[in-house]
PDB file of C-alpha atoms in Angstrom:
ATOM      1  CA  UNK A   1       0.000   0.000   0.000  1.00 63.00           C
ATOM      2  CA  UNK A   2       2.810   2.716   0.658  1.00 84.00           C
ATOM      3  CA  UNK A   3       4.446   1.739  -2.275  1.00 85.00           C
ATOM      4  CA  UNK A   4       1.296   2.700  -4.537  1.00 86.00           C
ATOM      5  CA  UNK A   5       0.752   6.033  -2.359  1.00 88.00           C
ATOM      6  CA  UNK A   6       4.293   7.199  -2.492  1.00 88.00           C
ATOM      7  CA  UNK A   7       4.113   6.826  -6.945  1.00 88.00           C
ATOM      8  CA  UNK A   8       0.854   8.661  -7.065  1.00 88.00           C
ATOM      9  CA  UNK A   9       2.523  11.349  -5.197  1.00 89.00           C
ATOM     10  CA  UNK A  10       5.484  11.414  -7.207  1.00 90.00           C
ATOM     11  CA  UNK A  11       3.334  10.985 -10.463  1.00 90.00           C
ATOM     12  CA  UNK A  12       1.183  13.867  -9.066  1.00 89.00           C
ATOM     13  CA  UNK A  13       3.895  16.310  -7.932  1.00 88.00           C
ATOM     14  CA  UNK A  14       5.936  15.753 -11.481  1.00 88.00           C
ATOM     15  CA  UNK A  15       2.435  17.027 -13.400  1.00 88.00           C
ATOM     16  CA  UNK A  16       2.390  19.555 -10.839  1.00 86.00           C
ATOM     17  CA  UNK A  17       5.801  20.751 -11.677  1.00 86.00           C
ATOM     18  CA  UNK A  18       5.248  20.209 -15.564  1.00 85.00           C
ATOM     19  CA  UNK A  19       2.036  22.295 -15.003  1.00 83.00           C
ATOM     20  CA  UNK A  20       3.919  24.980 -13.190  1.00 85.00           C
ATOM     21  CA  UNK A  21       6.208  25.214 -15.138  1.00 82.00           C
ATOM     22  CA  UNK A  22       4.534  25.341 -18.483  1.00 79.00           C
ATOM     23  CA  UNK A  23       2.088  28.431 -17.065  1.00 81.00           C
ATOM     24  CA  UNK A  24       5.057  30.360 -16.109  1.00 78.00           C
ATOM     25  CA  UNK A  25       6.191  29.804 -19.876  1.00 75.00           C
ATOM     26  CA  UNK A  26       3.177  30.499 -21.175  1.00 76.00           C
ATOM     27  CA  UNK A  27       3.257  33.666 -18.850  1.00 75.00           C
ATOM     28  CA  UNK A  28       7.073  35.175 -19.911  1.00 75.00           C
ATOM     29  CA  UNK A  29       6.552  34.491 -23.391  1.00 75.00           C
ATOM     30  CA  UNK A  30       2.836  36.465 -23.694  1.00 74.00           C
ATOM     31  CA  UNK A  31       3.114  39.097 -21.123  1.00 78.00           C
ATOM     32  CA  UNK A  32       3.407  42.825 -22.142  1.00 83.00           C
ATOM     33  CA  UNK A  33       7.148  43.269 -23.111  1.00 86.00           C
ATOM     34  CA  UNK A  34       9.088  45.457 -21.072  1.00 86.00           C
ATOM     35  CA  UNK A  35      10.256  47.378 -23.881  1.00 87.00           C
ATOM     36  CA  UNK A  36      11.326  50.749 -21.986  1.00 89.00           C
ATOM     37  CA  UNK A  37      14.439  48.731 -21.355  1.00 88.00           C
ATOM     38  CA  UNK A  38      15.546  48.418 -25.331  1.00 90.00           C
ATOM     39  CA  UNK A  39      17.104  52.266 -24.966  1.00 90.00           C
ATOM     40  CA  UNK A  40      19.163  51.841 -22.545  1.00 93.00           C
ATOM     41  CA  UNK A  41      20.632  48.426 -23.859  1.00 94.00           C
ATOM     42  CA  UNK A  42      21.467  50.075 -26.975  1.00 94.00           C
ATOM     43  CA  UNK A  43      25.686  50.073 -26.606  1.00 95.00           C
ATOM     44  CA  UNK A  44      24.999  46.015 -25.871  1.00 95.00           C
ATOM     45  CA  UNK A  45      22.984  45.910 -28.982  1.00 96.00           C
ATOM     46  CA  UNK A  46      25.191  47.642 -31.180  1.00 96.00           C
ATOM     47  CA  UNK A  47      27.925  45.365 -29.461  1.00 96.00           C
ATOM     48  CA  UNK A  48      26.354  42.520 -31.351  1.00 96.00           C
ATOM     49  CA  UNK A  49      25.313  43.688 -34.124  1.00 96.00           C
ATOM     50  CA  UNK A  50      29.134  44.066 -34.710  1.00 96.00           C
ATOM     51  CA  UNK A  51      29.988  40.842 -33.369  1.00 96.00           C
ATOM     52  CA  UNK A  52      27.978  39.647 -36.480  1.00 96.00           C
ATOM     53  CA  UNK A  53      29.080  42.160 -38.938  1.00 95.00           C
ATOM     54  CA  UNK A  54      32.704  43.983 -38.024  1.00 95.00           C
ATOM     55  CA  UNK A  55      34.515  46.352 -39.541  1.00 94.00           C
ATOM     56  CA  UNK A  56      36.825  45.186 -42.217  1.00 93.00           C
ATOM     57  CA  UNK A  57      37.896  46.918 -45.056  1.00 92.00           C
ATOM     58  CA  UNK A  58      33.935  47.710 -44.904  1.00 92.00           C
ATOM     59  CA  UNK A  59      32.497  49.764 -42.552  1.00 94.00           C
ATOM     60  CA  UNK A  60      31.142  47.862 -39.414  1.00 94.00           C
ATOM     61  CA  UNK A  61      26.960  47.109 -38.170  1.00 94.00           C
ATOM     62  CA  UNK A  62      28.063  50.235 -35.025  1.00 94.00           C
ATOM     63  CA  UNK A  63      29.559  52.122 -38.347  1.00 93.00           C
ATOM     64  CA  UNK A  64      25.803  51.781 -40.219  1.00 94.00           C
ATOM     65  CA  UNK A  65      23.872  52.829 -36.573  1.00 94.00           C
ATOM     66  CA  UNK A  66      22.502  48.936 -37.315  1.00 95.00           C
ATOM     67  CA  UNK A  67      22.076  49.148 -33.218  1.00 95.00           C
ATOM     68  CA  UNK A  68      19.169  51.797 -33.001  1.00 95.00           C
ATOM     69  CA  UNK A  69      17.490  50.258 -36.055  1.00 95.00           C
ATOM     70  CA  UNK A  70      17.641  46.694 -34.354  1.00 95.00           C
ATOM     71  CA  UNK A  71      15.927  48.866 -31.215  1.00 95.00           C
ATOM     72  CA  UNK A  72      13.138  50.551 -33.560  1.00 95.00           C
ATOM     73  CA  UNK A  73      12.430  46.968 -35.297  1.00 94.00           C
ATOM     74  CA  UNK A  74      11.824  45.297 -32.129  1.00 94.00           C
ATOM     75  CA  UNK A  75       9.673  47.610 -30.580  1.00 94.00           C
ATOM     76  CA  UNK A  76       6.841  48.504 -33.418  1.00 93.00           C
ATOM     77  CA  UNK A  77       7.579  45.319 -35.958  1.00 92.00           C
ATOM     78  CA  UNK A  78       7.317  41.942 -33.900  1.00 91.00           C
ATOM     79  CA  UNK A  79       4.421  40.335 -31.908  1.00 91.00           C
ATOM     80  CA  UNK A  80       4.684  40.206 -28.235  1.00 90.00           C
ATOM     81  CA  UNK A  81       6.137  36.609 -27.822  1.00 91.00           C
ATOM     82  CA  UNK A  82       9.459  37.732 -29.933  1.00 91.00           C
ATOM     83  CA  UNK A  83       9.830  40.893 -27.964  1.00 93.00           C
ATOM     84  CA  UNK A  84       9.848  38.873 -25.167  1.00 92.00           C
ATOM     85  CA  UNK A  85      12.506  36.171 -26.599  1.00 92.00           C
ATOM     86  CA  UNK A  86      14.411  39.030 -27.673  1.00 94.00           C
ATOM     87  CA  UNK A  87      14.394  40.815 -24.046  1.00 94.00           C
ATOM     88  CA  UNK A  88      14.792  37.013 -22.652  1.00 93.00           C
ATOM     89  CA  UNK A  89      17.981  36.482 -24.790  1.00 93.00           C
ATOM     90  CA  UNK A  90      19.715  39.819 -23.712  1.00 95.00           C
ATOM     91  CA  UNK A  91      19.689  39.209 -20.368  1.00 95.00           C
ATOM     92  CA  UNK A  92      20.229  35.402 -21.037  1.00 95.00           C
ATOM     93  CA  UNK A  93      23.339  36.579 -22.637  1.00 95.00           C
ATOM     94  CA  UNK A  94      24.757  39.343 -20.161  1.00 96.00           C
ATOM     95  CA  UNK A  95      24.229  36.460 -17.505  1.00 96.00           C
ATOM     96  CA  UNK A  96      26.206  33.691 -19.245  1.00 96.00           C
ATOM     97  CA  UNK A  97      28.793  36.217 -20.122  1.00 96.00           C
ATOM     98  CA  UNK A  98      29.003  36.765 -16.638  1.00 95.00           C
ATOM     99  CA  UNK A  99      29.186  33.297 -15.623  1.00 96.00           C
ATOM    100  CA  UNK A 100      31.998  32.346 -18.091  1.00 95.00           C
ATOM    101  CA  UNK A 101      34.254  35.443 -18.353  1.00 95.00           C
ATOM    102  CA  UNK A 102      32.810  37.111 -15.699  1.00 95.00           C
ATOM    103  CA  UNK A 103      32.414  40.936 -17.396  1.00 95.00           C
ATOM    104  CA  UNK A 104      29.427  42.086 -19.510  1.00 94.00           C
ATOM    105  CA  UNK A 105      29.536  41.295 -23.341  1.00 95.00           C
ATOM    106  CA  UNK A 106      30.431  44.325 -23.845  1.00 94.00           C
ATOM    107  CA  UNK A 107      34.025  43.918 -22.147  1.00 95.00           C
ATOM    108  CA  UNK A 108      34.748  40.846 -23.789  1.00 95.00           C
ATOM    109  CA  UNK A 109      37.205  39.885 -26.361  1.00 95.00           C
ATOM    110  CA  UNK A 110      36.362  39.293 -29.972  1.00 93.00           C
ATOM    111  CA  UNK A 111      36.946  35.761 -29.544  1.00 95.00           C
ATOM    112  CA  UNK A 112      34.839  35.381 -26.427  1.00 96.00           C
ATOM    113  CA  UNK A 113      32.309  37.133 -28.353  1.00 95.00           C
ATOM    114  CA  UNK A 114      31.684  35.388 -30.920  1.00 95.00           C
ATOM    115  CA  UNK A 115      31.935  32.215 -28.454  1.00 95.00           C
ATOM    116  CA  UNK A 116      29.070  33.796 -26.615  1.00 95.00           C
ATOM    117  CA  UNK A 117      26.714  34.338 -29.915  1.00 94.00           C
ATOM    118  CA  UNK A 118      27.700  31.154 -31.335  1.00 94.00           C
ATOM    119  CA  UNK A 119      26.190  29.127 -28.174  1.00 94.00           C
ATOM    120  CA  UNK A 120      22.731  31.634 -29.011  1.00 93.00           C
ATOM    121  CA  UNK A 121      22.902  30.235 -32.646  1.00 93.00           C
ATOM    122  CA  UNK A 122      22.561  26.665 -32.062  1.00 92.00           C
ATOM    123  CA  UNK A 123      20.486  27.521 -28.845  1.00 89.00           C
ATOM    124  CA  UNK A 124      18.039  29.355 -30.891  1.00 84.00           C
ATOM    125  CA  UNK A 125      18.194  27.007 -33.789  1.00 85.00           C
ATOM    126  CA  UNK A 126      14.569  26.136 -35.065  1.00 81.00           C
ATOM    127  CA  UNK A 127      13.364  22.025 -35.506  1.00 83.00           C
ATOM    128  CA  UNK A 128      13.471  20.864 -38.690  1.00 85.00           C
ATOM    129  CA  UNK A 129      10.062  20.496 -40.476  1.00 87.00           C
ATOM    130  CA  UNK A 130       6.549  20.451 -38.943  1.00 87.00           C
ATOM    131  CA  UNK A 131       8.173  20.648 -35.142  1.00 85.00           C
ATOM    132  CA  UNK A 132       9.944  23.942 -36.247  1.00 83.00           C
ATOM    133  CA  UNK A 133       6.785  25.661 -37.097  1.00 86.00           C
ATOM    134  CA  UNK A 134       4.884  24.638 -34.748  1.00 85.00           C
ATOM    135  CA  UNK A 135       7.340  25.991 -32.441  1.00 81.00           C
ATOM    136  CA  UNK A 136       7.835  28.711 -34.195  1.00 82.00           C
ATOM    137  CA  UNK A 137       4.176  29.771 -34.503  1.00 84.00           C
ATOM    138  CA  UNK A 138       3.357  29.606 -30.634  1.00 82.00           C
ATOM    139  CA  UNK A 139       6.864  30.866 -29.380  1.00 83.00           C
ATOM    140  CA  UNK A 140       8.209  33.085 -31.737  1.00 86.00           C
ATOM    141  CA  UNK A 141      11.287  33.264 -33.591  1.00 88.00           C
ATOM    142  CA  UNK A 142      14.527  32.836 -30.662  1.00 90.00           C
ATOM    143  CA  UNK A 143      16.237  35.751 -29.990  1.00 92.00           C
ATOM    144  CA  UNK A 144      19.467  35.065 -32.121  1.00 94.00           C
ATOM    145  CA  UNK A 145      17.200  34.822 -35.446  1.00 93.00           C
ATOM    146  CA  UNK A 146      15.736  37.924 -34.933  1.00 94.00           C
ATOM    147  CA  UNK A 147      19.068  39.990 -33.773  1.00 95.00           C
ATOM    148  CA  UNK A 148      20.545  38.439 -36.908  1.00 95.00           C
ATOM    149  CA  UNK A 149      18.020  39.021 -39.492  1.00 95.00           C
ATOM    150  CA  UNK A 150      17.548  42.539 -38.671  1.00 95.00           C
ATOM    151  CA  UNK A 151      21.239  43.375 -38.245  1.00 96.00           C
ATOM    152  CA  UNK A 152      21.595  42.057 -42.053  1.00 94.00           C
ATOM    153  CA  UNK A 153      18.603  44.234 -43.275  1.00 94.00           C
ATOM    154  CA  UNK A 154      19.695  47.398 -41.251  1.00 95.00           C
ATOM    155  CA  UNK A 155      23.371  46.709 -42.046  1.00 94.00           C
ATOM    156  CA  UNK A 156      22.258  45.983 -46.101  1.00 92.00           C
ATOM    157  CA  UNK A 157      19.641  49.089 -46.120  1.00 91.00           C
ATOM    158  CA  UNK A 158      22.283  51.793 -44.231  1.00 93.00           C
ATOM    159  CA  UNK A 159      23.714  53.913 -46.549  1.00 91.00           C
ATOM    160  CA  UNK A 160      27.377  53.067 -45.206  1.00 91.00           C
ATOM    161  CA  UNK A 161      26.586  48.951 -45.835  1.00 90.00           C
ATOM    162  CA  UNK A 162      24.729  50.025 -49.853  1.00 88.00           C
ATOM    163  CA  UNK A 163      27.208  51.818 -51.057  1.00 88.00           C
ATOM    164  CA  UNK A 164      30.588  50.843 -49.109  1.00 90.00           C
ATOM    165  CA  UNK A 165      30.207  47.234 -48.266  1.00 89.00           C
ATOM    166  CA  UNK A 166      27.433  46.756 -51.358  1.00 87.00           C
ATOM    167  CA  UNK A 167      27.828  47.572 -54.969  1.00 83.00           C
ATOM    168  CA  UNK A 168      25.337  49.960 -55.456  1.00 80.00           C
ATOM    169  CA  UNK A 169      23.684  51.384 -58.478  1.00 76.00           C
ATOM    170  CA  UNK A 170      21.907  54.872 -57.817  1.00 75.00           C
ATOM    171  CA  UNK A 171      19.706  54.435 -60.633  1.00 72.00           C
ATOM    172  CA  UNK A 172      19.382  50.574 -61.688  1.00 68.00           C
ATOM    173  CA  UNK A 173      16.915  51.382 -65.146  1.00 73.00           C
ATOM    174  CA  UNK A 174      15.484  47.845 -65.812  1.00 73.00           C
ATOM    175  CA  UNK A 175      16.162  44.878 -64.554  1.00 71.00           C
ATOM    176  CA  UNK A 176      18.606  42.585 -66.838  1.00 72.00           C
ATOM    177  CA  UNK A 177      20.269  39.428 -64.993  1.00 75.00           C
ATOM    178  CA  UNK A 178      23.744  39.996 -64.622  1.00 75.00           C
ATOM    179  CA  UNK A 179      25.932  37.434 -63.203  1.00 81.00           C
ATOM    180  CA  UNK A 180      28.467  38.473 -60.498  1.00 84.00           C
ATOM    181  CA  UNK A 181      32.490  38.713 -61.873  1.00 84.00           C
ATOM    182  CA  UNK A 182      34.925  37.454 -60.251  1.00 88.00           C
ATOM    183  CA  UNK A 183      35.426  39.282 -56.859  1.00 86.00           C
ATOM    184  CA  UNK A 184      32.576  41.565 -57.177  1.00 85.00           C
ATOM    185  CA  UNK A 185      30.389  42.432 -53.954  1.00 85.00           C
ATOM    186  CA  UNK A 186      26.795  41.566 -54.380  1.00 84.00           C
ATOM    187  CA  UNK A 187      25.155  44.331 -55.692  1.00 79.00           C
ATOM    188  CA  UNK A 188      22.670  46.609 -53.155  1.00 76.00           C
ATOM    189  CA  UNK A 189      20.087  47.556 -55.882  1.00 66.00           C
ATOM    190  CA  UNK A 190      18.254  45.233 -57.791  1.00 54.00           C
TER     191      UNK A 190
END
């Protein structure tokens, strides 16, 4: 007889937990983002942003103010749940950063750097197939897809990434297919 009462309770205490746990997710991913907090985390954001694109013989993602556009597409272009991944994944980040270097991102080296992001990439990688957008749909895109695609589009649509890092064309005319030569950047205008 104890034997049967102690498994229900440790059947019923493990759905307990599972149920706790699953409302507070539910909870941080759908409450109103706290996004007051994106201005003043705008040196860490421009901190990645050049983590993923750095200056080279090309001006930089800080160079092409990617940092404040990242800001401004966060707050009025993404639904709730990816403004709360993207929140989630800064402070995520400042705390690992803290555990394994112990400084901010921000006073790490290039090399721990891109350490740091590349544990975010295949953290935040999506499952393959149905899984992936199922996950996708009721979580929203992880906070490394979303720094990452909109560090590309502010970085490709600055002026300093169109015309410095991008062949650009002021004034394209029509559109004719022409194949990239050899060495030629990709072009900025289509």
């Amino acid at each position: 007889m104890k034997r049967r009462r102690l498994f229900r309770n440790i059947v019923v205490a493990g759905v307990a937990g599972a149920a706790t746990y699953a409302g507070y997710k539910t909870y941080s991913t759908y409450r109103t983002p706290r996004l007051d907090e994106l201005a003043s985390r705008e040196e860490l954001i421009s901190d990645l942003a050049e983590t993923i694109i750095p200056r080279t013989n090309t001006p930089g993602a800080k160079d092409a103010g990617v940092g404040p556009f990242v800001i401004k597409m966060v707050k009025e272009c993404l639904p709730k749940k990816s403004q709360n991944n993207f929140l989630h994944g800064l402070d995520r980040l400042e705390q690992r950063a803290g555990a394994e270097y112990g400084k901010s991102f921000s006073a790490c080296s290039a090399e721990q750097r891109t350490a740091l992001l590349s544990y975010f990439e295949k953290d935040g990688k999506p499952y393959p197939g149905l899984m992936g957008k199922v996950h996708r749909k009721l979580l929203g895109d992880s906070f490394f897809t979303t720094l990452k695609r909109f560090t590309v589009l502010g970085y490709c649509t600055s002026k300093a990434g169109a015309t410095q890092a991008l062949a650009y064309d002021y004034v394209p005319g029509k559109f004719e297919n022409t194949p990239l030569g050899p060495g030629q950047r990709a072009w900025a205008t289509q």
